[in-house]
Amino acid sequence: MPVKVFGSPASAEVARVLTCLFEKDVEFQLIRVDSFRGPKRMPQYLKLQPHGEALTLEDGNVTLVESRKILRHIAAKYKHQGYKDLFGQGALERASIEQWLQTEAHSFDIPSADMVYSLSYLPPDMPLDGRGVPAAGMHPSHRQKMEEMLQLFEKSRRDLGKLLDIYEQRLGEMEYLADDKFTLADLTHLPNADRLAADPRSARLIESRKNVSRWWYTISGRDSWKRVKELQRPPSAEAPF
Amino acid sequence: MPVKVFGSPASAEVARVLTCLFEKDVEFQLIRVDSFRGPKRMPQYLKLQPHGEALTLEDGNVTLVESRKILRHIAAKYKHQGYKDLFGQGALERASIEQWLQTEAHSFDIPSADMVYSLSYLPPDMPLDGRGVPAAGMHPSHRQKMEEMLQLFEKSRRDLGKLLDIYEQRLGEMEYLADDKFTLADLTHLPNADRLAADPRSARLIESRKNVSRWWYTISGRDSWKRVKELQRPPSAEAPF
């Protein structure tokens, strides 16, 4: 039985797992559910699995729902196939990878998701320099939301800035985060870093740091990630007519 | 529980059903399975359902696997919503729609699928005028396959030509096949007619007939079909990088 992944490739959790499966050349099935409601097309990636999570991996008797646990499972179980340095080659390397997996989960994941979320509300022409929401006519509840989103943006920018300063230093010493090779430590950053890179207002966090930029350029160019990006592209992005 | 469709929108059977669901504004879930095998990406739309068919509809207690039966089921059960003329408004209209549903299933479906199949083997520059396979160096088994495909093309061209002459006459009398309105009779032709229209070598069958052309232009412009076409586009068609 091949590995089964339930979920949408548009989810960061799912994208992380798919990238890992591609890196390890693991045969798998991706099961997606699109919902269409009445006249408006509304693809919603629904939850197939018992606990309602947006991601489930089934591999034989093993069922897992958290992406970073799944990364460790795949990298360990399929260590002899595909790209073999993903989980390091010894205890020391493994420990370093684990440390960066934790850093991503605890310090990168939330502020990067917050920043993308806040930017989705803030018009591209709204100044983000702390001058607040422009005084132009706006419904009070709308204005309040904008103020909240500006604050969330500012907080995530500050937190990410500090974190990426550490990354910048580390990536000045090593080519990748945990090792001199691409590992799970780097892979786990791909989905959210890609979202940051997609908007000029957040991409600056990457582009303004020489080593982080070089690292992002290298890891986002991996075939595994390009294949996930293809799967993420919604069918409505460019209609063929 | 929303209606569930198991299958790939790339399949003509599935495409027919999706078009009908969009026409009737029926809420539904589309469940797709993509398989990825090792380093090469090979999306294969697999069979989830017990009998192994490539299409299954579940609607409450009803489970159906044949597209034209599903069309009748959807059009009848959801007659009061969405586009209301799909299955006609009276017994006479219904009878005419049934007749054209039969004509499509028995006389259009196979030759149009055969033509598309044969053309997928025949190089675009190979003459199709009965002169046979050019004498250029070719492995005997390859040559034999080409000869077979040329014969299949020629047979399907002859059969479709005769059938479309009848359509041409009919569509000179009425705007659509069964009625003066778009109905299931027209809808059921969309997936295979679209494939014919996609290759200049088969599109001629449509384009050389004035009324068939006008009909094809009109029915292929329906929103429901455009939405199915979006879903059919493989994610690899145009990579975003």
Short mmCIF file of C-alpha atoms in Angstrom, two decimals:
data_model
loop_
_atom_site.label_atom_id
_atom_site.label_comp_id
_atom_site.label_asym_id
_atom_site.label_seq_id
_atom_site.Cartn_x
_atom_site.Cartn_y
_atom_site.Cartn_z
CA MET A 1 0.00 0.00 0.00
CA PRO A 2 1.46 3.38 -0.95
CA VAL A 3 1.65 6.21 1.57
CA LYS A 4 -1.54 8.27 1.63
CA VAL A 5 -1.69 12.01 2.26
CA PHE A 6 -5.08 13.61 2.93
CA GLY A 7 -5.13 17.37 2.56
CA SER A 8 -4.68 20.36 0.28
CA PRO A 9 -1.23 21.24 -1.11
CA ALA A 10 -2.19 24.89 -0.49
CA SER A 11 -1.81 24.25 3.26
CA ALA A 12 1.67 24.88 4.67
CA GLU A 13 1.40 21.72 6.77
CA VAL A 14 0.62 19.60 3.72
CA ALA A 15 3.17 21.34 1.48
CA ARG A 16 5.94 20.53 3.96
CA VAL A 17 5.03 16.84 3.87
CA LEU A 18 4.75 16.68 0.08
CA THR A 19 8.17 18.30 -0.30
CA CYS A 20 9.64 15.67 2.00
CA LEU A 21 7.99 12.81 0.09
CA PHE A 22 9.37 14.16 -3.19
CA GLU A 23 12.86 14.53 -1.67
CA LYS A 24 12.73 10.90 -0.53
CA ASP A 25 11.24 9.55 -3.78
CA VAL A 26 8.44 7.94 -1.81
CA GLU A 27 5.50 6.62 -3.80
CA PHE A 28 2.32 8.18 -2.45
CA GLN A 29 -1.25 9.12 -3.14
CA LEU A 30 -2.58 12.60 -2.50
CA ILE A 31 -6.28 12.64 -1.68
CA ARG A 32 -7.94 16.01 -2.08
CA VAL A 33 -11.51 17.04 -1.54
CA ASP A 34 -12.83 20.17 -3.27
CA SER A 35 -16.20 21.53 -2.29
CA PHE A 36 -18.41 23.40 -4.70
CA ARG A 37 -21.36 25.26 -3.28
CA GLY A 38 -24.09 26.36 -5.59
CA PRO A 39 -23.42 28.96 -8.25
CA LYS A 40 -20.17 30.26 -6.76
CA ARG A 41 -17.22 28.00 -7.01
CA MET A 42 -15.73 27.70 -3.55
CA PRO A 43 -13.08 25.04 -3.38
CA GLN A 44 -12.62 24.38 0.28
CA TYR A 45 -10.19 21.77 1.26
CA LEU A 46 -12.14 19.70 3.66
CA LYS A 47 -11.17 17.45 6.44
CA LEU A 48 -11.52 13.80 5.60
CA GLN A 49 -9.92 12.33 8.65
CA PRO A 50 -11.51 11.38 11.96
CA HIS A 51 -9.96 14.09 14.14
CA GLY A 52 -10.77 16.91 11.77
CA GLU A 53 -7.20 18.03 11.15
CA ALA A 54 -6.35 19.44 7.76
CA LEU A 55 -3.53 16.94 7.24
CA THR A 56 -3.26 13.20 7.75
CA LEU A 57 -0.57 10.80 6.69
CA GLU A 58 -1.27 7.08 6.52
CA ASP A 59 1.74 4.83 6.10
CA GLY A 60 0.86 1.21 6.75
CA ASN A 61 -0.26 1.08 10.38
CA VAL A 62 1.10 4.54 11.15
CA THR A 63 -1.28 7.52 11.14
CA LEU A 64 0.14 10.97 11.83
CA VAL A 65 -1.40 14.44 11.69
CA GLU A 66 1.38 16.90 12.54
CA SER A 67 3.69 17.91 9.71
CA ARG A 68 6.97 17.98 11.62
CA LYS A 69 6.30 14.56 13.13
CA ILE A 70 5.55 13.34 9.63
CA LEU A 71 8.82 14.81 8.30
CA ARG A 72 10.77 12.89 10.95
CA HIS A 73 8.85 9.70 10.21
CA ILE A 74 9.42 9.87 6.45
CA ALA A 75 13.08 10.89 6.72
CA ALA A 76 13.78 8.06 9.19
CA LYS A 77 11.74 5.30 7.56
CA TYR A 78 12.91 6.01 4.01
CA LYS A 79 16.47 6.98 4.90
CA HIS A 80 17.99 4.70 2.24
CA GLN A 81 16.14 6.19 -0.72
CA GLY A 82 15.93 9.54 -2.46
CA TYR A 83 17.95 12.43 -1.11
CA LYS A 84 19.89 10.80 1.74
CA ASP A 85 21.15 13.78 3.75
CA LEU A 86 17.72 15.04 4.72
CA PHE A 87 17.93 13.91 8.36
CA GLY A 88 21.74 14.08 8.70
CA GLN A 89 24.20 11.22 8.85
CA GLY A 90 25.03 11.09 12.57
CA ALA A 91 23.84 11.98 16.09
CA LEU A 92 25.42 15.43 16.07
CA GLU A 93 23.90 16.41 12.77
CA ARG A 94 20.58 14.99 13.86
CA ALA A 95 20.69 17.10 17.04
CA SER A 96 21.38 20.24 15.05
CA ILE A 97 18.52 19.48 12.66
CA GLU A 98 16.20 18.90 15.62
CA GLN A 99 17.18 22.24 17.10
CA TRP A 100 16.31 24.09 13.91
CA LEU A 101 13.09 22.14 13.48
CA GLN A 102 12.13 23.43 16.93
CA THR A 103 13.21 26.97 16.07
CA GLU A 104 11.04 26.96 12.98
CA ALA A 105 8.02 25.52 14.82
CA HIS A 106 8.28 27.87 17.81
CA SER A 107 9.71 31.11 16.39
CA PHE A 108 9.26 31.23 12.61
CA ASP A 109 5.94 29.54 11.90
CA ILE A 110 3.57 31.84 13.80
CA PRO A 111 5.06 35.29 13.02
CA SER A 112 5.45 34.41 9.34
CA ALA A 113 1.84 33.16 9.16
CA ASP A 114 0.71 36.29 11.08
CA MET A 115 2.54 38.55 8.67
CA VAL A 116 0.99 36.91 5.60
CA TYR A 117 -2.43 37.05 7.26
CA SER A 118 -2.14 40.73 8.18
CA LEU A 119 -0.91 41.67 4.70
CA SER A 120 -3.92 39.98 3.14
CA TYR A 121 -6.03 42.69 4.82
CA LEU A 122 -3.76 45.67 4.25
CA PRO A 123 -4.05 47.39 0.85
CA PRO A 124 -0.69 47.43 -1.01
CA ASP A 125 -0.68 51.24 -1.00
CA MET A 126 -1.27 51.62 2.76
CA PRO A 127 1.86 52.94 4.53
CA LEU A 128 3.28 50.38 6.97
CA ASP A 129 5.67 52.79 8.68
CA GLY A 130 3.75 53.22 11.93
CA ARG A 131 1.77 56.29 10.86
CA GLY A 132 -1.39 54.20 11.33
CA VAL A 133 -4.41 53.88 9.10
CA PRO A 134 -4.88 56.89 6.77
CA ALA A 135 -7.72 59.22 7.75
CA ALA A 136 -9.71 58.69 4.54
CA GLY A 137 -13.40 57.79 4.93
CA MET A 138 -13.68 54.27 6.33
CA HIS A 139 -16.33 52.52 8.40
CA PRO A 140 -15.29 52.42 12.10
CA SER A 141 -15.32 48.61 12.26
CA HIS A 142 -13.24 48.45 9.10
CA ARG A 143 -10.82 51.01 10.51
CA GLN A 144 -10.53 48.99 13.73
CA LYS A 145 -9.70 45.84 11.75
CA MET A 146 -7.07 47.75 9.76
CA GLU A 147 -5.50 49.06 12.98
CA GLU A 148 -5.39 45.53 14.38
CA MET A 149 -3.81 44.20 11.21
CA LEU A 150 -1.23 47.01 11.18
CA GLN A 151 -0.29 46.10 14.75
CA LEU A 152 -0.09 42.40 13.89
CA PHE A 153 2.08 43.21 10.90
CA GLU A 154 4.37 45.37 13.00
CA LYS A 155 4.70 42.75 15.74
CA SER A 156 5.45 39.94 13.28
CA ARG A 157 7.91 42.16 11.41
CA ARG A 158 9.78 42.86 14.64
CA ASP A 159 9.81 39.21 15.78
CA LEU A 160 10.80 37.87 12.36
CA GLY A 161 13.44 40.56 11.97
CA LYS A 162 15.16 39.50 15.18
CA LEU A 163 14.93 35.81 14.25
CA LEU A 164 16.25 36.35 10.74
CA ASP A 165 19.20 38.30 12.11
CA ILE A 166 20.18 35.06 13.86
CA TYR A 167 19.62 33.12 10.63
CA GLU A 168 21.72 35.66 8.74
CA GLN A 169 24.63 35.09 11.12
CA ARG A 170 24.26 31.30 11.03
CA LEU A 171 24.03 31.25 7.23
CA GLY A 172 27.22 33.30 7.12
CA GLU A 173 28.96 30.37 8.81
CA MET A 174 27.26 27.47 7.06
CA GLU A 175 25.58 27.00 3.73
CA TYR A 176 22.38 25.66 5.28
CA LEU A 177 20.83 26.02 8.72
CA ALA A 178 21.83 22.76 10.40
CA ASP A 179 24.59 21.46 8.21
CA ASP A 180 26.59 22.14 5.09
CA LYS A 181 23.85 20.27 3.26
CA PHE A 182 20.13 20.78 2.74
CA THR A 183 18.20 19.04 5.52
CA LEU A 184 14.76 18.93 7.14
CA ALA A 185 15.82 22.08 9.03
CA ASP A 186 15.68 24.03 5.78
CA LEU A 187 12.81 22.11 4.21
CA THR A 188 10.41 22.91 7.04
CA HIS A 189 10.78 26.65 6.31
CA LEU A 190 9.78 26.40 2.66
CA PRO A 191 5.98 26.91 2.76
CA ASN A 192 5.91 30.00 4.95
CA ALA A 193 9.10 31.51 3.55
CA ASP A 194 7.55 31.16 0.11
CA ARG A 195 4.54 33.18 1.26
CA LEU A 196 6.78 35.89 2.67
CA ALA A 197 8.70 36.00 -0.59
CA ALA A 198 5.49 36.37 -2.62
CA ASP A 199 4.65 39.88 -1.32
CA PRO A 200 7.19 42.72 -1.71
CA ARG A 201 6.18 44.07 1.70
CA SER A 202 7.33 40.89 3.45
CA ALA A 203 9.95 39.78 0.91
CA ARG A 204 12.11 42.65 2.15
CA LEU A 205 12.77 40.63 5.32
CA ILE A 206 14.55 38.06 3.16
CA GLU A 207 16.00 40.32 0.48
CA SER A 208 17.60 42.74 2.93
CA ARG A 209 19.72 39.89 4.35
CA LYS A 210 22.46 38.66 2.06
CA ASN A 211 22.91 35.16 3.48
CA VAL A 212 19.22 34.55 4.06
CA SER A 213 18.60 35.61 0.44
CA ARG A 214 21.24 33.22 -0.87
CA TRP A 215 19.78 30.40 1.26
CA TRP A 216 16.21 31.13 0.16
CA TYR A 217 17.24 31.24 -3.50
CA THR A 218 18.96 27.85 -3.13
CA ILE A 219 16.31 25.97 -1.17
CA SER A 220 13.36 27.33 -3.15
CA GLY A 221 15.05 26.10 -6.33
CA ARG A 222 14.91 22.46 -5.31
CA ASP A 223 12.89 20.22 -7.62
CA SER A 224 10.83 18.89 -4.73
CA TRP A 225 9.61 22.38 -3.88
CA LYS A 226 8.94 23.30 -7.51
CA ARG A 227 6.72 20.24 -7.78
CA VAL A 228 4.79 21.27 -4.68
CA LYS A 229 4.38 24.78 -6.10
CA GLU A 230 2.86 23.27 -9.24
CA LEU A 231 0.38 21.36 -7.11
CA GLN A 232 -0.48 24.50 -5.14
CA ARG A 233 -1.45 26.52 -8.17
CA PRO A 234 -5.24 26.68 -8.14
CA PRO A 235 -6.87 25.62 -11.40
CA SER A 236 -8.52 29.03 -11.63
CA ALA A 237 -5.22 30.95 -11.65
CA GLU A 238 -5.15 31.23 -15.42
CA ALA A 239 -8.15 30.09 -17.30
CA PRO A 240 -7.40 28.47 -20.68
CA PHE A 241 -10.05 30.52 -22.48
CA MET B 1 -24.70 15.48 3.14
CA PRO B 2 -23.55 17.08 -0.11
CA VAL B 3 -23.40 15.07 -3.31
CA LYS B 4 -20.03 13.34 -3.72
CA VAL B 5 -18.30 12.75 -7.06
CA PHE B 6 -15.32 10.39 -7.13
CA GLY B 7 -13.19 10.71 -10.24
CA SER B 8 -10.95 12.89 -12.37
CA PRO B 9 -12.38 15.90 -14.24
CA ALA B 10 -10.10 14.89 -17.13
CA SER B 11 -12.41 11.92 -17.79
CA ALA B 12 -15.26 12.60 -20.24
CA GLU B 13 -17.65 10.67 -17.98
CA VAL B 14 -16.77 12.80 -14.97
CA ALA B 15 -16.71 16.07 -16.93
CA ARG B 16 -20.27 15.44 -18.12
CA VAL B 17 -21.47 15.00 -14.53
CA LEU B 18 -19.61 18.06 -13.21
CA THR B 19 -21.10 20.22 -15.97
CA CYS B 20 -24.56 19.05 -14.99
CA LEU B 21 -23.95 19.75 -11.29
CA PHE B 22 -22.77 23.28 -12.12
CA GLU B 23 -25.81 23.87 -14.35
CA LYS B 24 -28.10 22.81 -11.50
CA ASP B 25 -26.22 24.75 -8.78
CA VAL B 26 -25.92 21.56 -6.77
CA GLU B 27 -23.55 21.66 -3.80
CA PHE B 28 -21.06 18.84 -4.17
CA GLN B 29 -17.65 17.53 -3.24
CA LEU B 30 -15.19 16.31 -5.83
CA ILE B 31 -12.85 13.65 -4.50
CA ARG B 32 -9.70 13.15 -6.53
CA VAL B 33 -6.77 10.85 -5.99
CA ASP B 34 -3.39 11.67 -7.56
CA SER B 35 -0.63 9.09 -7.45
CA PHE B 36 3.02 10.05 -7.38
CA ARG B 37 5.54 7.31 -8.03
CA GLY B 38 9.10 7.94 -7.03
CA PRO B 39 11.08 10.59 -8.84
CA LYS B 40 8.72 10.90 -11.81
CA ARG B 41 5.47 12.64 -11.14
CA MET B 42 2.70 10.44 -12.47
CA PRO B 43 -0.71 11.70 -11.50
CA GLN B 44 -3.02 8.81 -12.16
CA TYR B 45 -6.60 9.24 -11.30
CA LEU B 46 -7.32 6.15 -9.35
CA LYS B 47 -10.44 4.28 -8.63
CA LEU B 48 -11.70 4.76 -5.11
CA GLN B 49 -15.01 3.04 -5.43
CA PRO B 50 -15.86 -0.61 -4.85
CA HIS B 51 -16.58 -1.60 -8.43
CA GLY B 52 -13.49 -0.01 -9.86
CA GLU B 53 -15.24 2.36 -12.22
CA ALA B 54 -13.61 5.68 -12.95
CA LEU B 55 -16.71 7.62 -11.88
CA THR B 56 -19.04 7.28 -8.93
CA LEU B 57 -21.76 9.59 -7.71
CA GLU B 58 -23.09 9.33 -4.19
CA ASP B 59 -26.22 11.29 -3.42
CA GLY B 60 -27.75 10.25 -0.11
CA ASN B 61 -28.63 6.59 -0.55
CA VAL B 62 -28.21 6.67 -4.31
CA THR B 63 -24.95 5.44 -5.84
CA LEU B 64 -24.53 5.64 -9.62
CA VAL B 65 -21.58 4.95 -11.89
CA GLU B 66 -22.74 5.75 -15.43
CA SER B 67 -22.60 9.38 -16.51
CA ARG B 68 -25.83 9.52 -18.50
CA LYS B 69 -27.79 7.86 -15.69
CA ILE B 70 -26.26 10.41 -13.35
CA LEU B 71 -27.30 13.28 -15.64
CA ARG B 72 -30.91 12.09 -15.57
CA HIS B 73 -30.79 11.65 -11.80
CA ILE B 74 -29.41 15.14 -11.15
CA ALA B 75 -31.67 16.88 -13.65
CA ALA B 76 -34.76 15.16 -12.22
CA LYS B 77 -33.96 15.41 -8.50
CA TYR B 78 -32.82 19.04 -8.65
CA LYS B 79 -35.34 20.21 -11.25
CA HIS B 80 -36.38 23.25 -9.21
CA GLN B 81 -32.94 24.77 -8.86
CA GLY B 82 -30.25 26.17 -11.14
CA TYR B 83 -30.86 26.09 -14.88
CA LYS B 84 -34.41 24.75 -15.10
CA ASP B 85 -34.72 23.75 -18.76
CA LEU B 86 -32.01 21.10 -18.65
CA PHE B 87 -34.40 18.16 -18.79
CA GLY B 88 -37.22 19.93 -20.64
CA GLN B 89 -40.57 21.09 -19.30
CA GLY B 90 -42.92 18.40 -20.57
CA ALA B 91 -43.22 14.81 -21.80
CA LEU B 92 -42.62 15.68 -25.44
CA GLU B 93 -39.50 17.66 -24.72
CA ARG B 94 -38.30 14.94 -22.37
CA ALA B 95 -38.78 12.33 -25.12
CA SER B 96 -36.77 14.40 -27.58
CA ILE B 97 -33.97 14.87 -25.03
CA GLU B 98 -33.93 11.12 -24.37
CA GLN B 99 -33.63 10.42 -28.07
CA TRP B 100 -30.58 12.67 -28.40
CA LEU B 101 -29.03 11.28 -25.22
CA GLN B 102 -29.27 7.87 -26.88
CA THR B 103 -27.85 9.19 -30.15
CA GLU B 104 -24.85 10.64 -28.34
CA ALA B 105 -24.25 7.45 -26.34
CA HIS B 106 -24.61 5.10 -29.31
CA SER B 107 -23.35 7.08 -32.30
CA PHE B 108 -21.21 10.03 -31.17
CA ASP B 109 -19.35 8.83 -28.10
CA ILE B 110 -17.33 5.97 -29.60
CA PRO B 111 -16.30 7.45 -32.97
CA SER B 112 -15.33 10.75 -31.36
CA ALA B 113 -13.26 8.95 -28.69
CA ASP B 114 -11.73 6.75 -31.42
CA MET B 115 -10.79 9.79 -33.48
CA VAL B 116 -9.10 11.51 -30.56
CA TYR B 117 -7.32 8.26 -29.69
CA SER B 118 -6.06 7.67 -33.22
CA LEU B 119 -4.87 11.28 -33.60
CA SER B 120 -2.82 10.97 -30.42
CA TYR B 121 -0.70 8.41 -32.33
CA LEU B 122 -0.57 10.14 -35.70
CA PRO B 123 2.07 12.85 -36.12
CA PRO B 124 0.52 16.22 -37.04
CA ASP B 125 2.43 16.25 -40.34
CA MET B 126 1.32 12.76 -41.46
CA PRO B 127 -1.09 12.98 -44.43
CA LEU B 128 -4.54 11.66 -43.52
CA ASP B 129 -5.84 11.51 -47.08
CA GLY B 130 -5.74 7.74 -47.55
CA ARG B 131 -2.25 7.60 -49.04
CA GLY B 132 -1.25 5.51 -46.02
CA VAL B 133 1.82 5.73 -43.86
CA PRO B 134 4.77 7.45 -45.59
CA ALA B 135 7.57 5.11 -46.64
CA ALA B 136 10.22 6.74 -44.46
CA GLY B 137 12.27 4.45 -42.20
CA MET B 138 10.04 3.07 -39.48
CA HIS B 139 10.13 -0.09 -37.38
CA PRO B 140 7.61 -2.65 -38.77
CA SER B 141 5.63 -2.81 -35.50
CA HIS B 142 5.52 0.98 -35.38
CA ARG B 143 4.41 1.09 -39.01
CA GLN B 144 1.68 -1.48 -38.28
CA LYS B 145 0.39 0.63 -35.38
CA MET B 146 0.37 3.74 -37.60
CA GLU B 147 -1.59 1.87 -40.30
CA GLU B 148 -4.10 0.73 -37.69
CA MET B 149 -4.46 4.25 -36.35
CA LEU B 150 -4.91 5.67 -39.84
CA GLN B 151 -7.70 3.16 -40.45
CA LEU B 152 -9.33 3.98 -37.12
CA PHE B 153 -9.11 7.68 -37.92
CA GLU B 154 -10.64 7.15 -41.34
CA LYS B 155 -13.49 5.01 -39.99
CA SER B 156 -14.31 7.46 -37.20
CA ARG B 157 -14.11 10.37 -39.64
CA ARG B 158 -16.60 8.66 -41.95
CA ASP B 159 -19.01 7.72 -39.13
CA LEU B 160 -18.83 11.12 -37.46
CA GLY B 161 -19.20 12.88 -40.78
CA LYS B 162 -22.49 11.08 -41.51
CA LEU B 163 -23.76 11.74 -37.98
CA LEU B 164 -22.82 15.41 -38.02
CA ASP B 165 -24.62 15.85 -41.35
CA ILE B 166 -27.78 14.88 -39.45
CA TYR B 167 -26.87 17.29 -36.65
CA GLU B 168 -26.26 20.02 -39.21
CA GLN B 169 -29.75 19.58 -40.61
CA ARG B 170 -31.35 19.42 -37.16
CA LEU B 171 -29.48 22.50 -35.99
CA GLY B 172 -30.70 24.35 -39.08
CA GLU B 173 -34.25 23.80 -37.77
CA MET B 174 -33.67 24.35 -34.05
CA GLU B 175 -31.17 26.26 -32.02
CA TYR B 176 -30.24 23.23 -29.94
CA LEU B 177 -30.50 19.50 -30.56
CA ALA B 178 -33.65 18.59 -28.63
CA ASP B 179 -35.32 21.91 -28.09
CA ASP B 180 -35.02 25.64 -28.66
CA LYS B 181 -33.12 25.69 -25.35
CA PHE B 182 -29.93 24.13 -24.06
CA THR B 183 -30.69 20.72 -22.52
CA LEU B 184 -28.99 17.50 -21.42
CA ALA B 185 -29.02 16.51 -25.09
CA ASP B 186 -26.42 19.18 -25.81
CA LEU B 187 -24.59 18.95 -22.49
CA THR B 188 -23.75 15.28 -22.95
CA HIS B 189 -21.77 16.12 -26.12
CA LEU B 190 -19.48 18.66 -24.45
CA PRO B 191 -16.50 16.54 -23.29
CA ASN B 192 -15.89 14.66 -26.53
CA ALA B 193 -16.78 17.56 -28.81
CA ASP B 194 -14.27 19.64 -26.89
CA ARG B 195 -11.59 17.06 -27.65
CA LEU B 196 -12.48 17.09 -31.33
CA ALA B 197 -12.32 20.89 -31.34
CA ALA B 198 -8.87 20.87 -29.73
CA ASP B 199 -7.07 19.32 -32.75
CA PRO B 200 -7.29 21.06 -36.14
CA ARG B 201 -7.42 17.63 -37.84
CA SER B 202 -10.70 16.77 -36.09
CA ALA B 203 -11.98 20.31 -35.54
CA ARG B 204 -12.65 20.44 -39.29
CA LEU B 205 -15.63 18.12 -38.70
CA ILE B 206 -17.25 20.88 -36.66
CA GLU B 207 -15.92 23.93 -38.47
CA SER B 208 -16.97 22.75 -41.92
CA ARG B 209 -20.62 22.65 -40.76
CA LYS B 210 -22.18 26.07 -40.23
CA ASN B 211 -24.94 25.10 -37.82
CA VAL B 212 -22.83 22.61 -35.88
CA SER B 213 -20.19 25.34 -35.50
CA ARG B 214 -22.71 27.84 -34.20
CA TRP B 215 -24.08 25.24 -31.77
CA TRP B 216 -20.60 24.26 -30.57
CA TYR B 217 -19.63 27.89 -30.08
CA THR B 218 -22.76 28.49 -27.99
CA ILE B 219 -22.69 25.39 -25.79
CA SER B 220 -18.94 25.49 -25.15
CA GLY B 221 -19.34 29.08 -23.93
CA ARG B 222 -21.59 28.11 -21.02
CA ASP B 223 -20.21 28.97 -17.59
CA SER B 224 -20.69 25.40 -16.37
CA TRP B 225 -18.41 24.05 -19.08
CA LYS B 226 -15.80 26.77 -18.57
CA ARG B 227 -15.62 25.79 -14.92
CA VAL B 228 -15.11 22.14 -15.84
CA LYS B 229 -12.37 23.14 -18.29
CA GLU B 230 -10.60 24.99 -15.46
CA LEU B 231 -10.75 21.85 -13.35
CA GLN B 232 -9.41 19.75 -16.22
CA ARG B 233 -6.28 21.81 -16.68
CA PRO B 234 -3.44 19.77 -15.17
CA PRO B 235 -1.35 21.69 -12.63
CA SER B 236 1.70 21.01 -14.77
CA ALA B 237 0.29 22.74 -17.85
CA GLU B 238 2.04 26.00 -17.09
CA ALA B 239 4.50 25.98 -14.27
CA PRO B 240 4.66 29.24 -12.30
CA PHE B 241 8.44 29.32 -12.36
#
